[in-house]
């Protein structure tokens, strides 16, 4: 079994409310600005841990779905996945509560449209990011074929 890892470095300056930072991918793929006010308020071009979790979940699920469809002899011409991660901010801090996946499969072949939701649920159960998050938050799935 091949083991691999990825990392992101965050360089933060200042306090929680006035401070700011940059999240830089070890691969060099991105450098993204982060601030706490943008995390809980309007993003204003800054990202947040929740948005990064959503990115990871959407990308991983798209791969898991296409792999599952392929194993069943089907294919999808274009897959669009939106992951929406929600959180509550309360007295004890921030709790990430839900990741909702919405998938639109365009040009589905080899699988009946009526069976797609079942295949999509199977793929969600095999998605490594879903499995890492499961038990920590509620994962919802909405499917559509075109």
PDB file of C-alpha atoms in Angstrom:
ATOM      1  CA  UNK A   1       0.000   0.000   0.000  1.00  0.00           C
ATOM      2  CA  UNK A   2       1.346   3.430  -0.936  1.00  0.00           C
ATOM      3  CA  UNK A   3       1.328   6.040   1.797  1.00  0.00           C
ATOM      4  CA  UNK A   4       1.344   9.700   0.882  1.00  0.00           C
ATOM      5  CA  UNK A   5       0.892  13.030   2.623  1.00  0.00           C
ATOM      6  CA  UNK A   6       0.245  16.656   1.773  1.00  0.00           C
ATOM      7  CA  UNK A   7       0.672  19.760   3.862  1.00  0.00           C
ATOM      8  CA  UNK A   8      -0.332  23.390   4.090  1.00  0.00           C
ATOM      9  CA  UNK A   9       1.684  25.999   6.001  1.00  0.00           C
ATOM     10  CA  UNK A  10      -0.085  28.930   7.642  1.00  0.00           C
ATOM     11  CA  UNK A  11       1.861  32.073   8.448  1.00  0.00           C
ATOM     12  CA  UNK A  12      -0.265  34.165  10.884  1.00  0.00           C
ATOM     13  CA  UNK A  13       0.468  37.599  12.336  1.00  0.00           C
ATOM     14  CA  UNK A  14      -1.519  39.405  15.004  1.00  0.00           C
ATOM     15  CA  UNK A  15      -4.454  38.699  17.262  1.00  0.00           C
ATOM     16  CA  UNK A  16      -7.514  36.648  16.341  1.00  0.00           C
ATOM     17  CA  UNK A  17      -9.677  39.648  15.403  1.00  0.00           C
ATOM     18  CA  UNK A  18      -7.077  41.985  13.882  1.00  0.00           C
ATOM     19  CA  UNK A  19      -4.618  39.396  12.637  1.00  0.00           C
ATOM     20  CA  UNK A  20      -4.302  37.787   9.258  1.00  0.00           C
ATOM     21  CA  UNK A  21      -2.489  34.970   7.601  1.00  0.00           C
ATOM     22  CA  UNK A  22      -1.790  33.048   4.430  1.00  0.00           C
ATOM     23  CA  UNK A  23      -2.384  29.355   3.886  1.00  0.00           C
ATOM     24  CA  UNK A  24       0.208  28.072   1.415  1.00  0.00           C
ATOM     25  CA  UNK A  25       0.005  24.612  -0.129  1.00  0.00           C
ATOM     26  CA  UNK A  26       3.200  22.613   0.118  1.00  0.00           C
ATOM     27  CA  UNK A  27       2.724  21.709  -3.545  1.00  0.00           C
ATOM     28  CA  UNK A  28       2.750  25.385  -4.503  1.00  0.00           C
ATOM     29  CA  UNK A  29      -0.758  25.020  -5.944  1.00  0.00           C
ATOM     30  CA  UNK A  30      -2.169  27.909  -3.913  1.00  0.00           C
ATOM     31  CA  UNK A  31      -1.550  30.641  -1.393  1.00  0.00           C
ATOM     32  CA  UNK A  32      -4.781  31.886   0.152  1.00  0.00           C
ATOM     33  CA  UNK A  33      -5.405  34.741   2.583  1.00  0.00           C
ATOM     34  CA  UNK A  34      -7.231  33.965   5.845  1.00  0.00           C
ATOM     35  CA  UNK A  35      -8.687  36.141   8.603  1.00  0.00           C
ATOM     36  CA  UNK A  36     -11.036  35.361  11.451  1.00  0.00           C
ATOM     37  CA  UNK A  37     -13.532  38.167  10.668  1.00  0.00           C
ATOM     38  CA  UNK A  38     -13.795  36.822   7.098  1.00  0.00           C
ATOM     39  CA  UNK A  39     -14.267  33.317   8.492  1.00  0.00           C
ATOM     40  CA  UNK A  40     -17.404  34.181  10.455  1.00  0.00           C
ATOM     41  CA  UNK A  41     -18.581  37.146   8.351  1.00  0.00           C
ATOM     42  CA  UNK A  42     -18.320  38.195   4.743  1.00  0.00           C
ATOM     43  CA  UNK A  43     -15.395  36.424   3.024  1.00  0.00           C
ATOM     44  CA  UNK A  44     -14.144  39.513   1.141  1.00  0.00           C
ATOM     45  CA  UNK A  45     -11.777  37.379  -0.949  1.00  0.00           C
ATOM     46  CA  UNK A  46     -10.400  35.435   2.026  1.00  0.00           C
ATOM     47  CA  UNK A  47     -10.817  31.725   2.609  1.00  0.00           C
ATOM     48  CA  UNK A  48     -11.572  29.811   5.802  1.00  0.00           C
ATOM     49  CA  UNK A  49     -11.012  26.346   7.240  1.00  0.00           C
ATOM     50  CA  UNK A  50     -14.646  25.556   6.390  1.00  0.00           C
ATOM     51  CA  UNK A  51     -14.166  26.552   2.745  1.00  0.00           C
ATOM     52  CA  UNK A  52     -11.002  24.467   2.537  1.00  0.00           C
ATOM     53  CA  UNK A  53     -12.871  21.479   4.006  1.00  0.00           C
ATOM     54  CA  UNK A  54     -15.599  22.051   1.398  1.00  0.00           C
ATOM     55  CA  UNK A  55     -12.976  22.102  -1.375  1.00  0.00           C
ATOM     56  CA  UNK A  56     -11.453  18.867  -0.134  1.00  0.00           C
ATOM     57  CA  UNK A  57     -14.847  17.193   0.214  1.00  0.00           C
ATOM     58  CA  UNK A  58     -16.087  18.234  -3.246  1.00  0.00           C
ATOM     59  CA  UNK A  59     -12.873  17.190  -5.017  1.00  0.00           C
ATOM     60  CA  UNK A  60     -12.636  13.864  -3.191  1.00  0.00           C
ATOM     61  CA  UNK A  61     -16.298  13.047  -3.751  1.00  0.00           C
ATOM     62  CA  UNK A  62     -16.053  13.821  -7.493  1.00  0.00           C
ATOM     63  CA  UNK A  63     -13.218  11.302  -7.727  1.00  0.00           C
ATOM     64  CA  UNK A  64     -15.031   8.693  -5.610  1.00  0.00           C
ATOM     65  CA  UNK A  65     -18.230   9.080  -7.645  1.00  0.00           C
ATOM     66  CA  UNK A  66     -16.519   8.691 -11.015  1.00  0.00           C
ATOM     67  CA  UNK A  67     -14.568   5.677  -9.726  1.00  0.00           C
ATOM     68  CA  UNK A  68     -17.769   4.040  -8.437  1.00  0.00           C
ATOM     69  CA  UNK A  69     -19.663   4.743 -11.669  1.00  0.00           C
ATOM     70  CA  UNK A  70     -16.727   3.359 -13.678  1.00  0.00           C
ATOM     71  CA  UNK A  71     -16.585   0.152 -11.608  1.00  0.00           C
ATOM     72  CA  UNK A  72     -20.258  -0.354 -12.467  1.00  0.00           C
ATOM     73  CA  UNK A  73     -19.529  -0.008 -16.201  1.00  0.00           C
ATOM     74  CA  UNK A  74     -20.828   3.536 -16.540  1.00  0.00           C
ATOM     75  CA  UNK A  75     -19.405   6.961 -17.215  1.00  0.00           C
ATOM     76  CA  UNK A  76     -20.282  10.599 -16.648  1.00  0.00           C
ATOM     77  CA  UNK A  77     -19.453  13.174 -19.302  1.00  0.00           C
ATOM     78  CA  UNK A  78     -19.212  16.023 -16.794  1.00  0.00           C
ATOM     79  CA  UNK A  79     -19.546  15.951 -13.019  1.00  0.00           C
ATOM     80  CA  UNK A  80     -20.240  19.098 -11.026  1.00  0.00           C
ATOM     81  CA  UNK A  81     -20.024  18.839  -7.246  1.00  0.00           C
ATOM     82  CA  UNK A  82     -20.761  21.599  -4.753  1.00  0.00           C
ATOM     83  CA  UNK A  83     -19.893  21.015  -1.108  1.00  0.00           C
ATOM     84  CA  UNK A  84     -21.383  23.452   1.385  1.00  0.00           C
ATOM     85  CA  UNK A  85     -19.876  23.244   4.857  1.00  0.00           C
ATOM     86  CA  UNK A  86     -21.904  24.853   7.646  1.00  0.00           C
ATOM     87  CA  UNK A  87     -20.812  25.799  11.144  1.00  0.00           C
ATOM     88  CA  UNK A  88     -22.322  27.265  14.293  1.00  0.00           C
ATOM     89  CA  UNK A  89     -20.543  29.893  16.361  1.00  0.00           C
ATOM     90  CA  UNK A  90     -21.588  29.720  19.975  1.00  0.00           C
ATOM     91  CA  UNK A  91     -20.298  30.524  23.439  1.00  0.00           C
ATOM     92  CA  UNK A  92     -17.852  27.610  23.355  1.00  0.00           C
ATOM     93  CA  UNK A  93     -16.499  28.453  19.900  1.00  0.00           C
ATOM     94  CA  UNK A  94     -17.103  27.202  16.375  1.00  0.00           C
ATOM     95  CA  UNK A  95     -18.585  23.783  15.644  1.00  0.00           C
ATOM     96  CA  UNK A  96     -18.546  22.481  12.082  1.00  0.00           C
ATOM     97  CA  UNK A  97     -21.919  20.768  11.743  1.00  0.00           C
ATOM     98  CA  UNK A  98     -22.750  19.776   8.172  1.00  0.00           C
ATOM     99  CA  UNK A  99     -21.253  19.139   4.763  1.00  0.00           C
ATOM    100  CA  UNK A 100     -23.874  19.027   2.033  1.00  0.00           C
ATOM    101  CA  UNK A 101     -22.831  17.562  -1.293  1.00  0.00           C
ATOM    102  CA  UNK A 102     -24.818  18.471  -4.391  1.00  0.00           C
ATOM    103  CA  UNK A 103     -23.845  16.586  -7.533  1.00  0.00           C
ATOM    104  CA  UNK A 104     -25.004  17.130 -11.091  1.00  0.00           C
ATOM    105  CA  UNK A 105     -24.066  14.376 -13.515  1.00  0.00           C
ATOM    106  CA  UNK A 106     -24.258  15.408 -17.153  1.00  0.00           C
ATOM    107  CA  UNK A 107     -24.125  12.751 -19.853  1.00  0.00           C
ATOM    108  CA  UNK A 108     -24.571   9.731 -17.576  1.00  0.00           C
ATOM    109  CA  UNK A 109     -24.102   6.501 -19.551  1.00  0.00           C
ATOM    110  CA  UNK A 110     -24.230   2.838 -18.602  1.00  0.00           C
ATOM    111  CA  UNK A 111     -26.329   3.422 -15.469  1.00  0.00           C
ATOM    112  CA  UNK A 112     -30.052   4.126 -15.388  1.00  0.00           C
ATOM    113  CA  UNK A 113     -30.906   7.625 -14.173  1.00  0.00           C
ATOM    114  CA  UNK A 114     -33.229   6.064 -11.593  1.00  0.00           C
ATOM    115  CA  UNK A 115     -30.269   4.174 -10.089  1.00  0.00           C
ATOM    116  CA  UNK A 116     -27.939   7.161  -9.946  1.00  0.00           C
ATOM    117  CA  UNK A 117     -28.889   8.326  -6.429  1.00  0.00           C
ATOM    118  CA  UNK A 118     -28.113   4.849  -5.051  1.00  0.00           C
ATOM    119  CA  UNK A 119     -24.742   4.768  -6.849  1.00  0.00           C
ATOM    120  CA  UNK A 120     -24.025   8.297  -5.594  1.00  0.00           C
ATOM    121  CA  UNK A 121     -24.746   7.217  -1.987  1.00  0.00           C
ATOM    122  CA  UNK A 122     -22.429   4.242  -2.405  1.00  0.00           C
ATOM    123  CA  UNK A 123     -19.688   6.565  -3.677  1.00  0.00           C
ATOM    124  CA  UNK A 124     -20.219   8.888  -0.703  1.00  0.00           C
ATOM    125  CA  UNK A 125     -19.691   5.944   1.647  1.00  0.00           C
ATOM    126  CA  UNK A 126     -16.345   5.256  -0.067  1.00  0.00           C
ATOM    127  CA  UNK A 127     -15.135   8.876  -0.208  1.00  0.00           C
ATOM    128  CA  UNK A 128     -12.060   9.202   2.061  1.00  0.00           C
ATOM    129  CA  UNK A 129     -12.935  12.774   3.076  1.00  0.00           C
ATOM    130  CA  UNK A 130     -16.539  11.794   3.861  1.00  0.00           C
ATOM    131  CA  UNK A 131     -15.214   8.950   5.970  1.00  0.00           C
ATOM    132  CA  UNK A 132     -12.806  11.283   7.793  1.00  0.00           C
ATOM    133  CA  UNK A 133     -15.649  13.701   8.548  1.00  0.00           C
ATOM    134  CA  UNK A 134     -18.322  11.115   9.333  1.00  0.00           C
ATOM    135  CA  UNK A 135     -19.151  11.002  13.004  1.00  0.00           C
ATOM    136  CA  UNK A 136     -18.004  14.584  13.379  1.00  0.00           C
ATOM    137  CA  UNK A 137     -20.731  16.188  11.301  1.00  0.00           C
ATOM    138  CA  UNK A 138     -23.813  15.390   9.254  1.00  0.00           C
ATOM    139  CA  UNK A 139     -23.187  14.654   5.578  1.00  0.00           C
ATOM    140  CA  UNK A 140     -26.071  15.308   3.182  1.00  0.00           C
ATOM    141  CA  UNK A 141     -26.206  14.316  -0.489  1.00  0.00           C
ATOM    142  CA  UNK A 142     -28.382  15.726  -3.280  1.00  0.00           C
ATOM    143  CA  UNK A 143     -28.176  14.252  -6.787  1.00  0.00           C
ATOM    144  CA  UNK A 144     -29.330  15.257 -10.249  1.00  0.00           C
ATOM    145  CA  UNK A 145     -28.755  13.844 -13.719  1.00  0.00           C
ATOM    146  CA  UNK A 146     -29.052  15.718 -16.985  1.00  0.00           C
TER     147      UNK A 146
END
